[in-house]
XYZ file of C-alpha atoms in Angstrom:
124
model
C -31.248 10.144 -58.434
C -29.737 13.727 -59.359
C -26.053 12.752 -59.484
C -25.463 16.233 -60.269
C -27.395 17.538 -56.747
C -25.609 13.714 -55.622
C -22.277 14.855 -56.288
C -22.106 18.972 -55.332
C -22.238 17.706 -51.732
C -21.335 14.386 -50.868
C -17.875 14.416 -49.831
C -16.292 10.783 -50.953
C -13.536 9.683 -53.184
C -14.116 7.624 -56.790
C -12.339 4.396 -58.880
C -12.725 4.321 -62.315
C -13.010 0.811 -63.479
C -11.895 -0.070 -67.733
C -10.113 -2.845 -68.981
C -8.327 -3.154 -72.227
C -9.598 -4.286 -74.956
C -8.607 -8.255 -74.012
C -9.754 -7.677 -70.640
C -6.907 -6.995 -68.351
C -9.072 -4.237 -65.521
C -7.453 -1.189 -64.411
C -8.810 1.349 -61.394
C -7.492 4.353 -60.518
C -8.795 7.124 -57.945
C -10.385 9.606 -60.118
C -12.082 13.069 -59.000
C -15.875 13.370 -58.872
C -17.419 13.394 -62.286
C -18.222 16.464 -64.458
C -22.763 15.990 -64.674
C -23.300 17.242 -68.842
C -26.718 16.123 -67.607
C -29.257 13.121 -66.337
C -27.297 10.211 -68.059
C -25.124 12.041 -69.169
C -20.675 12.116 -67.167
C -17.717 13.572 -68.058
C -14.364 12.467 -66.998
C -10.510 15.053 -67.213
C -8.351 12.047 -68.602
C -5.399 12.559 -69.225
C -3.193 9.814 -71.803
C -2.417 6.819 -69.556
C -4.411 3.380 -69.397
C -7.460 4.510 -68.359
C -7.525 6.652 -71.245
C -6.470 3.721 -73.331
C -8.239 1.087 -72.630
C -11.504 2.684 -73.050
C -10.023 4.354 -76.427
C -9.944 0.171 -76.747
C -12.766 -0.317 -74.479
C -15.203 1.924 -73.507
C -17.206 0.360 -70.693
C -16.353 1.462 -68.027
C -17.064 1.246 -63.880
C -16.767 4.648 -61.051
C -17.565 3.643 -57.893
C -17.776 6.182 -55.990
C -16.984 5.880 -51.366
C -18.793 8.683 -49.144
C -17.545 10.214 -46.991
C -18.972 8.812 -44.143
C -18.960 6.000 -40.829
C -19.665 2.571 -43.535
C -19.637 2.134 -46.646
C -22.415 4.786 -48.896
C -21.967 5.636 -51.860
C -22.766 4.669 -55.710
C -22.274 1.922 -58.799
C -21.976 4.128 -61.967
C -21.104 2.136 -65.191
C -20.351 4.009 -68.179
C -19.566 3.667 -71.784
C -17.989 6.404 -73.314
C -20.054 8.243 -75.818
C -17.647 11.320 -76.551
C -14.130 12.652 -76.463
C -13.062 16.927 -76.624
C -9.275 17.695 -77.449
C -10.625 21.359 -76.857
C -8.347 23.307 -74.322
C -10.735 25.683 -73.414
C -13.675 23.382 -72.098
C -10.597 21.135 -70.474
C -10.036 24.636 -67.951
C -12.790 25.655 -67.294
C -14.258 22.128 -65.980
C -10.562 21.655 -64.452
C -10.705 21.598 -60.402
C -6.796 21.108 -60.011
C -3.749 20.363 -62.293
C -1.303 18.926 -61.071
C 0.877 19.146 -63.679
C 2.992 16.644 -66.518
C 0.605 16.032 -69.563
C -2.684 18.705 -68.213
C -1.804 19.565 -71.557
C -2.752 16.156 -73.974
C -5.692 15.828 -71.078
C -8.996 15.132 -72.858
C -12.627 15.906 -71.746
C -13.789 12.190 -71.877
C -18.209 11.899 -71.928
C -19.642 9.004 -70.764
C -23.224 7.561 -70.372
C -24.111 6.296 -66.999
C -26.329 2.726 -67.894
C -26.214 1.191 -64.437
C -26.814 2.968 -61.266
C -26.640 1.164 -57.717
C -26.099 1.075 -54.420
C -22.292 1.217 -52.627
C -23.726 -1.990 -51.457
C -26.238 -3.808 -52.225
C -28.262 -4.866 -55.416
C -31.724 -2.612 -54.481
C -31.127 0.594 -57.095
C -32.056 4.115 -56.653
């Protein structure tokens, strides 16, 4: 599946699940990722629990529930593959502003290690 096309044409809500080095789990609502290429996504992350978890444990999962009837969407299994702190690049990618600690945001790159439908086991 072409993730760039999918996220450009599909509305919905996303949840990023992370855990720290001890396995303590967190889940947070996140915007649609920035698709760098077919195997790489980027999320703008502020210095909060999800970001701190990623620094300790590079694995995460992103669940995307489409805004449709039923349970359609994706589960993407991710592994951190890079960090970028360039404020110009981050501001260029930013879709909205939330105030607060935006200047301390980091662009976190993830490699997509597995892709599955939201419900069921069949890979897309």
